[in-house]
């Protein structure tokens, strides 16, 4: 290496002397301009997509911005599905260089994929203060940052203006309490000329708990923490909504919420992220708008965090540095702005300019209360147990909720029984 460098320097010196004799620029300038930088070795970085993206989004948000800044990097994606679930890919030794996941990265920690990315971040000069802190708290494992927030969902209360107009009921407003929303739901839940109008589809009781400091299990002990005033407040309100005559929802899946609002057009209000379905629905005549998520009395203005996608560098990737280069592009102001203004993703950066760009290139949002998605304050992060979503835990709790809605049990009894029954099965669950 030293021998090669000596030859290069000797040749450059000779050329500079020749240039000086003929009236050229000083030798030092020619040496500095002639020294080429080593070209980066071509590499393919694979990204694991927890949720599939459109071809247009893949090119605009991933491939093109990465290729522009790092021409040596080629991207490929692996989409979650049959045969490509995380455990299957880990077992085959084929898990991609970059992972993505919705909301909680701990399942990847169990698979041995997460790591403290602080050293990789330093190499790319990534300053964590650029992110909205509401998005980074939930992915710190033992104080270490294991992933980056990539985007979130613009969750709000979406409402059908035509239904409210039909029954001369005032529209929902920003800053309302849940009790106010339930009252509106009662007023627009009506049977008219044989057609049943429904007030509000909540999707599930869990979709309504945002803003309340509650979970099914304690994050440290995994013990149930259900029999308390906050759960009583929520279950009482949920039961009041679900027992409005005629408001019984059709299905509890996200697709059911979408269909009842944008296709059937028989539901006045929904709490969700309707953004992906609204361009087509607006063309088909849906007259809608949005307001900020309602809050609970005693927790004024607080709301939950929408579904958030996180991305991190796979601990066992052989391309750690280049994978981090890719992530640095994905969380850049340029990409985050494009995601917000053209595709309607809720940006994860603290930048006001990025936030203000939301929906600016989406014609169907013209004249809408777009700022509703930013109104209110995201509630402080409450760590949750990794068993809170366990099927057996949810089965017991959902059964008690159904008993309350059906009038078989009062709220206090249902929550006490749920607490006791879940406590009994937790030892067996944790042994599996």
Coordinates of C-alpha atoms in Angstrom, one line a residue, residues 43-346:
X43 CA -24.0 -3.6 -1.7
X44 CA -27.6 -4.9 -1.5
X45 CA -29.6 -4.0 1.6
X46 CA -32.8 -5.9 2.3
X47 CA -35.6 -4.3 4.2
X48 CA -38.3 -6.4 6.1
X49 CA -41.7 -4.8 5.5
X50 CA -44.1 -5.4 8.4
X51 CA -46.8 -3.9 6.2
X52 CA -46.7 -3.9 2.4
X53 CA -46.2 -0.5 0.6
X54 CA -47.4 0.4 -2.8
X55 CA -45.0 0.2 -5.7
X56 CA -45.1 4.0 -6.0
X57 CA -44.3 4.4 -2.3
X58 CA -41.4 1.9 -2.5
X59 CA -39.8 3.8 -5.3
X60 CA -40.5 7.3 -4.0
X61 CA -39.8 6.9 -0.3
X62 CA -37.2 4.1 -0.4
X63 CA -35.4 3.3 -3.6
X64 CA -34.9 6.8 -5.2
X65 CA -33.8 8.8 -2.2
X66 CA -31.4 6.1 -1.1
X67 CA -29.9 5.7 -4.6
X68 CA -29.6 9.5 -4.9
X69 CA -27.5 9.8 -1.8
X70 CA -25.8 6.4 -1.8
X71 CA -25.4 5.2 -5.4
X72 CA -23.6 2.0 -4.3
X73 CA -26.7 0.8 -2.3
X74 CA -29.4 -1.3 -4.0
X75 CA -32.6 -2.0 -2.0
X76 CA -34.7 -5.1 -1.9
X77 CA -37.7 -5.7 0.3
X78 CA -39.2 -8.8 1.9
X79 CA -42.8 -8.4 2.9
X80 CA -44.3 -10.2 5.9
X81 CA -46.6 -13.1 4.9
X82 CA -46.8 -16.8 4.7
X83 CA -43.3 -18.2 4.7
X84 CA -41.8 -14.8 5.6
X85 CA -42.8 -14.4 9.2
X86 CA -40.0 -13.2 11.4
X87 CA -39.5 -16.5 13.2
X88 CA -39.4 -18.4 9.9
X89 CA -36.8 -16.0 8.4
X90 CA -34.6 -16.2 11.6
X91 CA -34.8 -20.0 11.6
X92 CA -33.5 -20.0 8.0
X93 CA -30.8 -17.4 8.6
X94 CA -32.4 -15.2 6.0
X95 CA -33.7 -12.2 8.0
X96 CA -33.1 -8.9 6.2
X97 CA -30.6 -6.2 7.2
X98 CA -33.3 -3.8 8.4
X99 CA -36.4 -4.7 10.3
X100 CA -39.7 -2.9 10.6
X101 CA -42.6 -3.5 13.1
X102 CA -45.7 -1.8 14.3
X103 CA -45.6 -0.3 17.8
X104 CA -43.5 -2.8 19.9
X105 CA -40.1 -4.1 19.0
X106 CA -39.8 -6.6 21.9
X107 CA -40.8 -9.6 19.8
X108 CA -37.6 -8.9 17.7
X109 CA -35.6 -8.8 20.9
X110 CA -36.8 -12.3 21.7
X111 CA -35.6 -13.4 18.3
X112 CA -32.2 -11.8 18.9
X113 CA -32.5 -9.1 16.2
X114 CA -32.3 -5.8 18.2
X115 CA -29.3 -4.0 19.5
X116 CA -28.2 -0.6 20.9
X117 CA -27.8 1.5 17.8
X118 CA -26.0 4.4 19.4
X119 CA -22.6 3.7 17.8
X120 CA -24.1 3.3 14.4
X121 CA -26.1 6.5 14.9
X122 CA -22.9 8.4 15.8
X123 CA -21.3 7.3 12.5
X124 CA -24.1 8.9 10.6
X125 CA -24.4 11.9 12.8
X126 CA -28.0 11.2 13.6
X127 CA -29.3 13.5 16.4
X128 CA -32.2 12.0 18.3
X129 CA -33.5 15.4 19.2
X130 CA -34.8 15.7 15.6
X131 CA -37.5 13.2 16.5
X132 CA -40.8 13.9 18.4
X133 CA -40.0 12.4 21.8
X134 CA -43.5 10.8 22.0
X135 CA -42.3 8.3 19.4
X136 CA -39.0 7.4 20.8
X137 CA -39.9 6.5 24.4
X138 CA -41.7 3.3 23.6
X139 CA -38.7 1.7 21.8
X140 CA -36.1 2.2 24.4
X141 CA -35.0 -1.1 25.8
X142 CA -33.1 -0.9 29.1
X143 CA -32.4 2.8 28.2
X144 CA -31.0 1.9 24.8
X145 CA -32.5 2.9 21.5
X146 CA -33.2 -0.2 19.4
X147 CA -35.1 1.3 16.5
X148 CA -36.2 4.5 14.8
X149 CA -39.7 5.7 14.4
X150 CA -40.5 5.8 10.6
X151 CA -44.1 7.0 10.4
X152 CA -47.3 7.0 12.4
X153 CA -51.0 7.0 11.6
X154 CA -53.1 10.2 11.4
X155 CA -55.7 9.0 13.8
X156 CA -58.7 11.3 14.4
X157 CA -62.4 11.3 14.7
X158 CA -63.7 11.2 11.2
X159 CA -67.4 12.0 10.6
X160 CA -70.0 11.9 7.8
X161 CA -71.4 15.4 7.4
X162 CA -74.4 14.3 5.4
X163 CA -75.7 12.2 8.3
X164 CA -75.4 15.1 10.8
X165 CA -77.1 17.4 8.2
X166 CA -79.9 14.9 7.6
X167 CA -80.9 14.9 11.3
X168 CA -80.0 18.6 12.0
X169 CA -77.4 17.6 14.6
X170 CA -74.4 19.8 15.1
X171 CA -71.0 18.5 13.9
X172 CA -68.4 17.2 16.3
X173 CA -65.8 19.8 17.3
X174 CA -62.2 19.8 18.4
X175 CA -61.7 19.5 22.1
X176 CA -64.7 17.4 22.9
X177 CA -65.0 14.8 25.7
X178 CA -66.0 11.2 25.1
X179 CA -69.3 11.9 26.9
X180 CA -70.0 14.6 24.3
X181 CA -69.3 12.2 21.5
X182 CA -71.5 9.5 23.0
X183 CA -74.3 12.1 23.2
X184 CA -73.9 12.9 19.5
X185 CA -73.9 9.2 18.7
X186 CA -77.3 8.8 20.4
X187 CA -78.7 11.7 18.4
X188 CA -77.7 10.4 15.0
X189 CA -78.4 6.7 15.6
X190 CA -81.8 6.4 13.9
X191 CA -83.9 4.1 11.7
X192 CA -85.1 6.2 8.7
X193 CA -87.2 4.8 5.9
X194 CA -85.9 1.4 6.7
X195 CA -82.3 2.4 6.7
X196 CA -80.4 2.1 10.0
X197 CA -78.0 4.9 10.7
X198 CA -75.4 4.3 13.4
X199 CA -73.7 6.8 15.6
X200 CA -70.2 5.6 16.2
X201 CA -68.2 2.5 15.4
X202 CA -65.5 2.2 18.1
X203 CA -63.8 -0.9 16.5
X204 CA -63.0 -2.2 20.1
X205 CA -62.7 -1.0 23.6
X206 CA -58.9 -0.9 23.2
X207 CA -59.2 1.6 20.4
X208 CA -61.0 3.9 22.9
X209 CA -58.4 3.7 25.7
X210 CA -56.0 6.3 24.3
X211 CA -55.2 9.0 26.8
X212 CA -55.9 6.9 29.8
X213 CA -53.0 5.5 31.8
X214 CA -54.2 1.9 31.7
X215 CA -53.1 -1.5 30.6
X216 CA -54.2 -5.1 31.3
X217 CA -51.0 -6.1 32.9
X218 CA -48.3 -4.4 34.9
X219 CA -45.1 -4.0 32.9
X220 CA -42.7 -5.2 35.6
X221 CA -44.7 -7.9 37.4
X222 CA -47.0 -9.1 34.5
X223 CA -49.8 -9.0 37.1
X224 CA -53.3 -7.8 36.1
X225 CA -54.1 -4.2 36.8
X226 CA -57.7 -4.1 35.6
X227 CA -59.8 -3.5 38.7
X228 CA -59.3 0.3 39.0
X229 CA -61.2 3.6 38.4
X230 CA -59.7 4.2 34.9
X231 CA -60.9 0.9 33.5
X232 CA -64.3 1.5 35.2
X233 CA -64.5 4.8 33.5
X234 CA -63.7 3.3 30.1
X235 CA -65.9 0.2 30.4
X236 CA -68.9 2.3 31.6
X237 CA -68.5 4.6 28.6
X238 CA -68.0 1.8 26.1
X239 CA -71.1 0.0 27.4
X240 CA -73.1 3.2 27.1
X241 CA -72.1 3.4 23.5
X242 CA -72.6 -0.2 22.6
X243 CA -76.1 -0.3 24.1
X244 CA -77.5 2.6 22.1
X245 CA -80.4 0.9 20.3
X246 CA -79.4 0.5 16.6
X247 CA -75.7 1.3 17.1
X248 CA -74.6 -2.3 17.3
X249 CA -71.4 -2.4 15.1
X250 CA -71.1 -4.8 12.2
X251 CA -67.8 -6.6 12.9
X252 CA -64.8 -5.5 14.9
X253 CA -62.0 -5.7 12.4
X254 CA -60.4 -2.6 10.9
X255 CA -61.9 -3.5 7.5
X256 CA -65.4 -3.5 9.0
X257 CA -64.8 0.1 10.3
X258 CA -63.6 1.2 6.9
X259 CA -66.6 -0.4 5.1
X260 CA -69.2 1.0 7.4
X261 CA -67.9 4.5 6.9
X262 CA -66.7 4.8 3.3
X263 CA -68.8 2.1 1.5
X264 CA -72.1 1.6 3.4
X265 CA -72.0 5.3 4.5
X266 CA -74.4 4.4 7.4
X267 CA -72.1 5.3 10.3
X268 CA -71.8 8.9 11.4
X269 CA -68.4 8.7 13.2
X270 CA -65.4 6.4 13.4
X271 CA -62.2 6.5 15.5
X272 CA -59.4 5.3 13.3
X273 CA -57.1 6.2 10.4
X274 CA -59.3 6.5 7.4
X275 CA -56.7 8.4 5.3
X276 CA -55.8 5.5 2.9
X277 CA -59.5 5.0 2.0
X278 CA -60.6 8.6 1.6
X279 CA -59.3 9.6 -1.8
X280 CA -61.6 7.1 -3.5
X281 CA -64.4 7.6 -1.1
X282 CA -64.3 11.3 -1.6
X283 CA -64.6 10.8 -5.4
X284 CA -67.6 8.6 -4.7
X285 CA -69.4 11.3 -2.9
X286 CA -68.5 10.8 0.8
X287 CA -69.0 14.2 2.5
X288 CA -66.7 14.0 5.5
X289 CA -64.4 15.9 7.8
X290 CA -62.3 15.3 10.9
X291 CA -61.8 16.6 14.4
X292 CA -59.2 15.8 17.1
X293 CA -59.6 12.7 19.2
X294 CA -61.9 13.1 22.2
X295 CA -60.5 12.9 25.7
X296 CA -61.6 11.8 29.1
X297 CA -62.6 14.1 31.9
X298 CA -59.7 14.3 34.2
X299 CA -57.3 13.7 31.3
X300 CA -58.3 16.7 29.3
X301 CA -56.7 16.9 25.8
X302 CA -54.7 13.7 26.2
X303 CA -54.8 11.2 23.4
X304 CA -53.2 7.9 22.5
X305 CA -50.4 7.4 19.9
X306 CA -51.6 6.1 16.6
X307 CA -50.1 2.9 15.1
X308 CA -46.4 3.7 14.6
X309 CA -43.9 1.9 12.3
X310 CA -40.4 1.4 13.7
X311 CA -37.3 0.4 11.8
X312 CA -33.9 -0.8 13.1
X313 CA -30.7 -2.5 12.0
X314 CA -30.7 -6.3 12.4
X315 CA -28.1 -7.2 15.0
X316 CA -26.7 -10.0 12.9
X317 CA -26.7 -8.1 9.6
X318 CA -23.3 -8.2 7.8
X319 CA -24.0 -4.7 6.4
X320 CA -24.4 -2.7 9.6
X321 CA -23.0 0.6 8.4
X322 CA -24.7 0.6 5.0
X323 CA -28.0 -0.4 6.7
X324 CA -27.7 2.6 9.0
X325 CA -27.0 4.8 6.0
X326 CA -30.4 3.7 4.6
X327 CA -32.2 4.5 7.8
X328 CA -30.5 7.9 7.9
X329 CA -32.1 8.7 4.5
X330 CA -35.6 7.4 5.6
X331 CA -35.7 9.7 8.6
X332 CA -34.3 12.7 6.8
X333 CA -36.4 15.9 6.5
X334 CA -36.7 15.3 2.8
X335 CA -38.2 11.8 2.9
X336 CA -40.4 12.6 6.0
X337 CA -41.8 15.7 4.2
X338 CA -42.6 13.7 1.1
X339 CA -44.3 11.1 3.2
X340 CA -46.4 13.7 4.9
X341 CA -47.4 15.9 2.0
X342 CA -47.9 13.3 -0.7
X343 CA -48.9 10.1 1.0
X344 CA -50.6 11.3 4.3
X345 CA -48.3 9.6 6.8
X346 CA -48.0 11.3 10.2

